[in-house]
Short mmCIF file of C-alpha atoms and ligand atoms in Angstrom, two decimals:
data_model
loop_
_atom_site.label_atom_id
_atom_site.label_comp_id
_atom_site.label_asym_id
_atom_site.label_seq_id
_atom_site.Cartn_x
_atom_site.Cartn_y
_atom_site.Cartn_z
CA UNK S 1 7.00 -10.78 50.84
CA UNK S 2 9.70 -12.84 53.09
CA UNK S 3 9.76 -12.67 57.01
CA UNK S 4 11.57 -9.70 58.64
CA UNK S 5 14.90 -10.29 60.09
CA UNK S 6 15.89 -8.58 63.39
CA UNK S 7 19.48 -9.04 64.36
CA UNK S 8 20.57 -8.19 67.98
CA UNK S 9 24.34 -7.91 68.84
CA UNK S 10 25.15 -8.72 72.15
CA UNK S 11 23.45 -11.66 73.80
CA UNK S 12 23.62 -10.58 77.48
CA UNK S 13 21.21 -9.48 79.80
CA UNK S 14 19.48 -6.88 77.31
CA UNK S 15 20.28 -8.62 74.19
CA UNK S 16 18.93 -11.93 75.14
CA UNK S 17 15.69 -10.24 76.68
CA UNK S 18 15.14 -8.34 73.71
CA UNK S 19 15.26 -11.53 71.48
CA UNK S 20 12.84 -12.97 73.98
CA UNK S 21 10.25 -10.02 73.46
CA UNK S 22 10.97 -10.04 69.65
CA UNK S 23 10.08 -13.63 69.17
CA UNK S 24 7.22 -13.80 71.34
CA UNK S 25 5.61 -10.89 69.42
CA UNK S 26 6.41 -12.73 66.30
CA UNK S 27 7.81 -9.58 64.75
CA UNK S 28 10.10 -11.62 62.30
CA UNK S 29 13.16 -14.09 62.67
CA UNK S 30 15.84 -13.31 65.32
CA UNK S 31 19.63 -13.61 65.05
CA UNK S 32 21.41 -13.29 68.23
CA UNK S 33 25.12 -12.45 68.02
CA UNK S 34 27.94 -12.50 70.67
CA UNK S 35 31.73 -12.85 70.85
CA UNK S 36 31.49 -15.22 73.49
CA UNK S 37 31.27 -18.66 71.61
CA UNK S 38 28.37 -20.84 72.56
CA UNK S 39 26.34 -17.96 74.53
CA UNK S 40 24.20 -16.64 71.75
CA UNK S 41 23.49 -20.39 70.18
CA UNK S 42 22.69 -21.90 73.61
CA UNK S 43 20.22 -18.83 74.38
CA UNK S 44 18.73 -18.87 70.75
CA UNK S 45 18.07 -22.59 70.85
CA UNK S 46 16.71 -22.43 74.34
CA UNK S 47 14.34 -19.58 73.37
CA UNK S 48 13.31 -21.33 70.16
CA UNK S 49 12.56 -24.43 72.40
CA UNK S 50 10.08 -22.44 74.24
CA UNK S 51 8.26 -21.41 70.95
CA UNK S 52 6.15 -24.85 70.79
CA UNK S 53 5.05 -24.18 74.61
CA UNK S 54 4.45 -20.51 74.42
CA UNK S 55 3.07 -20.89 70.53
CA UNK S 56 4.88 -18.15 68.94
CA UNK S 57 6.31 -18.59 65.31
CA UNK S 58 9.51 -17.19 64.97
CA UNK S 59 13.08 -18.74 63.82
CA UNK S 60 15.88 -17.82 66.53
CA UNK S 61 19.50 -18.44 65.80
CA UNK S 62 22.72 -17.63 67.50
CA UNK S 63 25.85 -16.53 65.84
CA UNK S 64 29.50 -15.73 66.76
CA UNK S 65 30.02 -13.55 63.82
CA UNK S 66 28.10 -11.14 61.58
CA UNK S 67 27.38 -13.17 58.53
CA UNK S 68 24.05 -14.47 59.54
CA UNK S 69 22.89 -10.83 60.31
CA UNK S 70 22.84 -10.31 56.56
CA UNK S 71 19.98 -8.24 54.96
CA UNK S 72 18.44 -7.56 58.38
CA UNK S 73 15.41 -5.04 58.51
CA UNK S 74 16.44 -3.99 62.24
CA UNK S 75 19.52 -4.25 63.92
CA UNK S 76 19.62 -3.78 68.15
CA UNK S 77 22.95 -3.09 69.31
CA UNK S 78 23.47 -4.24 72.92
CA UNK S 79 27.07 -5.16 72.89
CA UNK S 80 29.35 -3.69 75.42
CA UNK S 81 29.79 -3.63 79.25
CA UNK S 82 27.34 -2.53 81.76
CA UNK S 83 27.42 -0.38 84.73
CA UNK S 84 28.53 -1.47 88.27
CA UNK S 85 27.45 0.38 91.55
CA UNK S 86 29.19 3.64 91.70
CA UNK S 87 30.09 3.88 88.12
CA UNK S 88 28.38 6.51 85.83
CA UNK S 89 27.29 5.86 82.14
CA UNK S 90 30.42 7.65 81.11
CA UNK S 91 32.58 5.36 82.70
CA UNK S 92 31.79 2.98 80.05
CA UNK S 93 32.88 5.18 77.18
CA UNK S 94 36.49 3.84 76.79
CA UNK S 95 35.59 0.21 76.46
CA UNK S 96 32.26 0.61 74.83
CA UNK S 97 33.51 2.93 71.83
CA UNK S 98 35.94 0.22 70.48
CA UNK S 99 33.16 -2.18 70.62
CA UNK S 100 30.43 -0.08 69.03
CA UNK S 101 32.81 1.54 66.33
CA UNK S 102 33.69 -2.03 64.75
CA UNK S 103 30.00 -3.50 65.64
CA UNK S 104 28.30 -0.55 63.69
CA UNK S 105 30.72 -0.85 60.63
CA UNK S 106 30.39 -4.75 60.40
CA UNK S 107 26.81 -4.45 60.72
CA UNK S 108 26.38 -1.51 57.90
CA UNK S 109 28.49 -3.45 55.74
CA UNK S 110 26.28 -6.58 55.85
CA UNK S 111 22.63 -4.88 55.90
CA UNK S 112 22.91 -1.35 54.15
CA UNK S 113 19.51 -0.94 54.26
CA UNK S 114 18.87 -1.83 58.22
CA UNK S 115 17.61 0.65 60.71
CA UNK S 116 19.99 0.59 63.80
CA UNK S 117 18.70 0.81 67.37
CA UNK S 118 21.51 1.37 69.86
CA UNK S 119 21.11 0.65 73.42
CA UNK S 120 24.73 0.43 74.43
CA UNK S 121 25.82 3.13 77.09
CA UNK S 122 26.85 5.95 77.17
CA UNK S 123 23.42 5.86 74.93
CA UNK S 124 23.66 9.48 73.16
CA UNK S 125 27.59 9.29 72.41
CA UNK S 126 27.32 5.53 71.15
CA UNK S 127 24.50 6.31 68.88
CA UNK S 128 26.52 9.06 67.54
CA UNK S 129 29.64 6.89 66.91
CA UNK S 130 27.19 4.37 65.26
CA UNK S 131 25.94 7.04 63.05
CA UNK S 132 29.22 8.00 61.96
CA UNK S 133 30.84 4.58 61.71
CA UNK S 134 27.83 3.03 59.71
CA UNK S 135 27.53 5.64 57.28
CA UNK S 136 23.72 5.69 57.35
CA UNK S 137 21.37 8.45 57.05
CA UNK S 138 20.33 9.92 60.40
CA UNK S 139 16.86 8.72 59.92
CA UNK S 140 18.10 5.09 60.05
CA UNK S 141 20.45 5.42 63.00
CA UNK S 142 18.75 6.08 66.55
CA UNK S 143 19.01 5.24 70.58
CA UNK S 144 16.95 3.74 72.83
CA UNK S 145 16.43 5.81 76.33
CA UNK S 146 13.61 7.94 76.33
CA UNK S 147 11.15 5.18 76.15
CA UNK S 148 12.87 3.33 79.41
CA UNK S 149 13.22 6.62 81.08
CA UNK S 150 9.50 7.73 80.56
CA UNK S 151 8.23 4.22 81.36
CA UNK S 152 10.10 4.55 84.58
CA UNK S 153 8.48 7.91 85.33
CA UNK S 154 5.33 6.43 84.30
CA UNK S 155 5.66 3.35 86.69
CA UNK S 156 6.48 5.78 89.51
CA UNK S 157 3.58 7.96 88.90
CA UNK S 158 1.13 4.67 88.77
CA UNK S 159 2.65 3.47 92.13
CA UNK S 160 2.04 6.99 93.81
CA UNK S 161 -1.64 7.31 92.61
CA UNK S 162 -2.39 3.66 92.94
CA UNK S 163 -3.69 3.63 89.38
CA UNK S 164 -3.13 1.48 86.08
CA UNK S 165 0.32 2.17 84.22
CA UNK S 166 -1.93 1.82 81.22
CA UNK S 167 -3.46 5.33 81.64
CA UNK S 168 -0.21 7.21 82.30
CA UNK S 169 1.21 9.29 79.19
CA UNK S 170 4.42 11.13 79.72
CA UNK S 171 7.17 12.57 77.70
CA UNK S 172 10.82 13.45 78.60
CA UNK S 173 13.86 15.37 76.96
CA UNK S 174 17.52 15.05 76.77
CA UNK S 175 20.37 12.89 77.36
CA UNK S 176 20.28 9.59 78.80
CA UNK S 177 22.02 10.62 82.19
CA UNK S 178 21.08 11.99 85.37
CA UNK S 179 20.50 15.18 83.49
CA UNK S 180 17.93 13.85 81.65
CA UNK S 181 14.57 16.35 81.57
CA UNK S 182 11.08 14.64 82.46
CA UNK S 183 8.39 17.14 81.53
CA UNK S 184 5.70 16.90 84.23
CA UNK S 185 3.77 19.65 82.04
CA UNK S 186 3.37 17.08 79.28
CA UNK S 187 2.47 14.24 81.34
CA UNK S 188 -1.14 13.17 82.09
CA UNK S 189 -3.29 10.50 83.72
CA UNK S 190 -6.26 9.67 81.14
CA UNK S 191 -6.06 13.29 79.81
CA UNK S 192 -5.96 14.85 83.39
CA UNK S 193 -2.92 17.15 83.87
CA UNK S 194 -0.17 15.32 86.35
CA UNK S 195 -0.17 18.95 88.01
CA UNK S 196 -3.65 18.56 88.96
CA UNK S 197 -3.45 15.39 90.62
CA UNK S 198 0.06 15.53 92.74
CA UNK S 199 1.74 18.36 94.39
CA UNK S 200 4.87 19.92 93.18
CA UNK S 201 6.85 18.29 96.17
CA UNK S 202 5.62 14.81 95.05
CA UNK S 203 6.40 15.30 91.37
CA UNK S 204 9.77 16.83 92.05
CA UNK S 205 10.43 13.63 94.09
CA UNK S 206 9.25 11.35 91.22
CA UNK S 207 11.32 13.31 88.80
CA UNK S 208 14.44 12.67 90.98
CA UNK S 209 13.64 9.01 91.13
CA UNK S 210 13.37 8.90 87.40
CA UNK S 211 16.76 10.90 86.84
CA UNK S 212 18.38 8.21 89.09
CA UNK S 213 16.39 5.12 87.96
CA UNK S 214 19.18 3.31 86.06
CA UNK S 215 21.54 3.62 89.25
CA UNK S 216 18.67 2.40 91.64
CA UNK S 217 18.71 -0.80 89.65
CA UNK S 218 22.33 -1.04 89.51
CA UNK S 219 22.51 -0.68 93.31
CA UNK S 220 20.15 -3.45 93.86
CA UNK S 221 21.64 -5.85 91.10
CA UNK S 222 25.20 -5.12 92.15
CA UNK S 223 26.57 -7.16 89.17
CA UNK S 224 24.89 -5.48 86.14
CA UNK S 225 22.11 -3.15 85.00
CA UNK S 226 18.60 -3.21 83.98
CA UNK S 227 17.56 -5.13 81.26
CA UNK S 228 13.76 -5.91 81.28
CA UNK S 229 12.50 -2.58 80.47
CA UNK S 230 15.38 -1.53 78.45
CA UNK S 231 14.98 -4.46 76.10
CA UNK S 232 11.36 -3.84 76.12
CA UNK S 233 12.03 -0.21 75.05
CA UNK S 234 14.08 -1.28 72.25
CA UNK S 235 11.41 -3.85 71.01
CA UNK S 236 8.84 -0.97 71.02
CA UNK S 237 10.94 0.96 68.64
CA UNK S 238 11.58 -2.12 66.55
CA UNK S 239 7.94 -2.79 66.45
CA UNK S 240 6.84 0.86 65.56
CA UNK S 241 9.27 0.60 62.49
CA UNK S 242 8.56 -2.86 61.24
CA UNK S 243 4.92 -2.63 61.31
CA UNK S 244 5.11 1.07 60.16
CA UNK S 245 3.33 2.29 62.93
CA UNK S 246 4.16 6.05 62.94
CA UNK S 247 4.36 6.08 66.74
CA UNK S 248 5.38 9.04 68.51
CA UNK S 249 7.96 8.06 71.02
CA UNK S 250 10.93 9.76 72.68
CA UNK S 251 14.08 8.49 70.93
CA UNK S 252 17.84 9.52 70.69
CA UNK S 253 17.98 11.22 67.36
CA UNK S 254 20.58 13.19 65.35
CA UNK S 255 19.92 16.92 65.58
CA UNK S 256 20.53 19.48 62.82
CA UNK S 257 19.11 22.59 64.39
CA UNK S 258 16.14 21.11 66.46
CA UNK S 259 16.06 22.49 69.90
CA UNK S 260 18.77 24.84 68.90
CA UNK S 261 21.05 21.85 68.92
CA UNK S 262 23.34 20.73 65.99
CA UNK S 263 25.75 17.84 65.56
CA UNK S 264 24.64 15.82 68.48
CA UNK S 265 22.36 12.93 69.28
CA UNK S 266 19.83 13.66 71.85
CA UNK S 267 16.54 12.54 73.24
CA UNK S 268 13.57 14.09 71.50
CA UNK S 269 9.93 12.86 70.58
CA UNK S 270 10.04 11.39 67.09
CA UNK S 271 7.72 9.68 64.72
CA UNK S 272 8.59 6.07 64.15
CA UNK S 273 7.81 4.17 60.99
CA UNK S 274 9.09 2.01 58.24
CA UNK S 275 11.75 4.66 57.17
CA UNK S 276 13.10 4.99 60.98
CA UNK S 277 12.93 8.51 62.05
CA UNK S 278 10.25 10.14 59.89
CA UNK S 279 10.04 13.59 61.73
CA UNK S 280 11.27 15.13 64.81
CA UNK S 281 8.75 17.09 66.99
CA UNK S 282 9.61 20.24 68.66
CA UNK S 283 7.76 20.99 71.74
CA UNK S 284 7.38 24.46 72.87
CA UNK S 285 9.40 24.67 76.19
CA UNK S 286 9.57 27.20 79.00
CA UNK S 287 12.59 29.13 79.89
CA UNK S 288 13.34 26.72 82.75
CA UNK S 289 12.81 23.76 80.50
CA UNK S 290 15.20 25.42 77.95
CA UNK S 291 17.87 25.65 80.54
CA UNK S 292 17.67 22.03 81.79
CA UNK S 293 17.87 20.74 78.04
CA UNK S 294 20.75 23.09 77.66
CA UNK S 295 22.76 21.58 80.61
CA UNK S 296 21.68 18.09 79.51
CA UNK S 297 23.14 18.90 76.00
CA UNK S 298 26.35 20.03 77.31
CA UNK S 299 27.00 16.78 79.01
CA UNK S 300 26.41 15.02 75.81
CA UNK S 301 28.51 17.29 73.79
CA UNK S 302 31.53 16.60 76.21
CA UNK S 303 30.97 12.93 76.04
CA UNK S 304 30.90 13.08 72.21
CA UNK S 305 34.05 14.98 72.05
CA UNK S 306 35.60 12.30 74.16
CA UNK S 307 35.25 10.28 71.01
CA UNK S 308 37.98 12.31 69.04
CA UNK S 309 36.20 11.55 66.00
N1 LIG C 401 20.12 2.79 76.73
C1 LIG C 401 19.55 2.47 77.97
O1 LIG C 401 18.54 2.77 78.34
C2 LIG C 401 20.43 1.01 78.33
C3 LIG C 401 19.67 0.43 79.43
C4 LIG C 401 20.43 -0.78 80.11
C5 LIG C 401 21.65 -1.07 79.61
N2 LIG C 401 21.97 -0.47 78.74
C6 LIG C 401 23.59 -0.67 78.29
O2 LIG C 401 23.46 -2.01 77.42
C7 LIG C 401 24.73 -2.56 77.20
C8 LIG C 401 24.49 -4.17 77.49
O3 LIG C 401 24.05 -4.47 78.87
P1 LIG C 401 23.81 -5.99 79.29
O4 LIG C 401 23.22 -5.82 80.90
O5 LIG C 401 23.12 -6.53 78.27
O6 LIG C 401 25.44 -6.30 79.47
P2 LIG C 401 25.78 -7.92 79.58
O7 LIG C 401 27.30 -7.76 79.92
O8 LIG C 401 24.96 -8.76 79.82
O9 LIG C 401 25.89 -8.14 77.80
C9 LIG C 401 26.84 -7.51 76.81
C10 LIG C 401 27.22 -8.60 75.80
O10 LIG C 401 27.98 -7.91 74.88
C11 LIG C 401 28.80 -8.69 74.20
N3 LIG C 401 29.77 -8.45 73.34
C12 LIG C 401 30.82 -7.48 73.73
N4 LIG C 401 31.55 -7.18 72.64
C13 LIG C 401 31.13 -7.60 71.70
C14 LIG C 401 31.02 -7.75 70.25
N5 LIG C 401 32.18 -6.84 69.92
N6 LIG C 401 30.27 -8.20 69.43
C15 LIG C 401 29.18 -8.72 70.06
N7 LIG C 401 28.92 -9.07 71.22
C16 LIG C 401 29.81 -8.35 72.26
C17 LIG C 401 29.48 -9.40 75.59
O11 LIG C 401 30.11 -10.66 75.27
C18 LIG C 401 28.01 -9.42 76.51
O12 LIG C 401 27.52 -11.05 76.23
C19 LIG C 401 25.64 -1.81 78.15
O13 LIG C 401 26.43 -0.88 77.78
C20 LIG C 401 24.51 -1.35 79.31
O14 LIG C 401 25.11 -0.10 79.93
C21 LIG C 401 21.61 0.80 78.11
#
């Protein structure tokens, strides 16, 4: 049994940080790809040179083309432009659709059995595009957003209560935009429902901050968007797949009737294992939650229509 191979397309902030987490966790060998000559090679070599100090054993190489990605087990796609202050994720669509369309096809040709994890924004739309361009079955193409959005919600709850992030379980549905649907009803602190620990006003404030969490970081950084937590989210998905962990995580998945939605990539809880998305979990929702889901889905549908596939 050989070592697992993880290719990461885009060696910018998210891609390079994902390579760092993957190598440190020894998930397998890592190939970092970028169109900027020298960037992936330099970052990969630097990361590999950290391995004797940190004591991780993973081969890390950089490449300017896709040949080195051949026969990858998992490919994480982060190539494309990030937001600047004042931009929405949708503003990235025109540029990023050209990049993702071509990258997904080139990756799929060389790694026909891989599982693709998309990170590039607008996330749900880029996941849909990668699914179509790769020609892969729906269980092998997914997007990372729900883990990040949920992690933000969990972080804000931990800060508010002054407790460990480790004890907070949360769930969230919907597209990766400001219309995402955090679910306080499905959120708990060591099993204690959140609604018993915080007032509705406070929960609403934390939900609002979660919805705008990406923008909060963009406004602070001014020249780019978040990358530590997004890359950690992508690696959590890769780890669940490579180790066949059967984790239940919120991911962007292709829906064929689940939640009453069809032909759309949308954030839902899934079971992640060696086959990719092994099942989609349908939650019982209140009428209000259903309305929020429908609104979020409308936004994603409009964005997918912009692809004009
Ligand atoms: N899903 C999420 O939750 C989430 C979170 C954060 C960022 N993002 C998105 O991830 C993407 C990357 O963000 P970043 O901060 O790493 O940006 P970045 O600018 O630091 O890196 C992107 C890299 O992609 C490279 N690239 C462009 N076209 C390419 C191609 N055809 N092949 C290979 N590489 C190519 C660029 O040269 C650049 O180095 C953005 O679209 C951003 O909006 C998504």
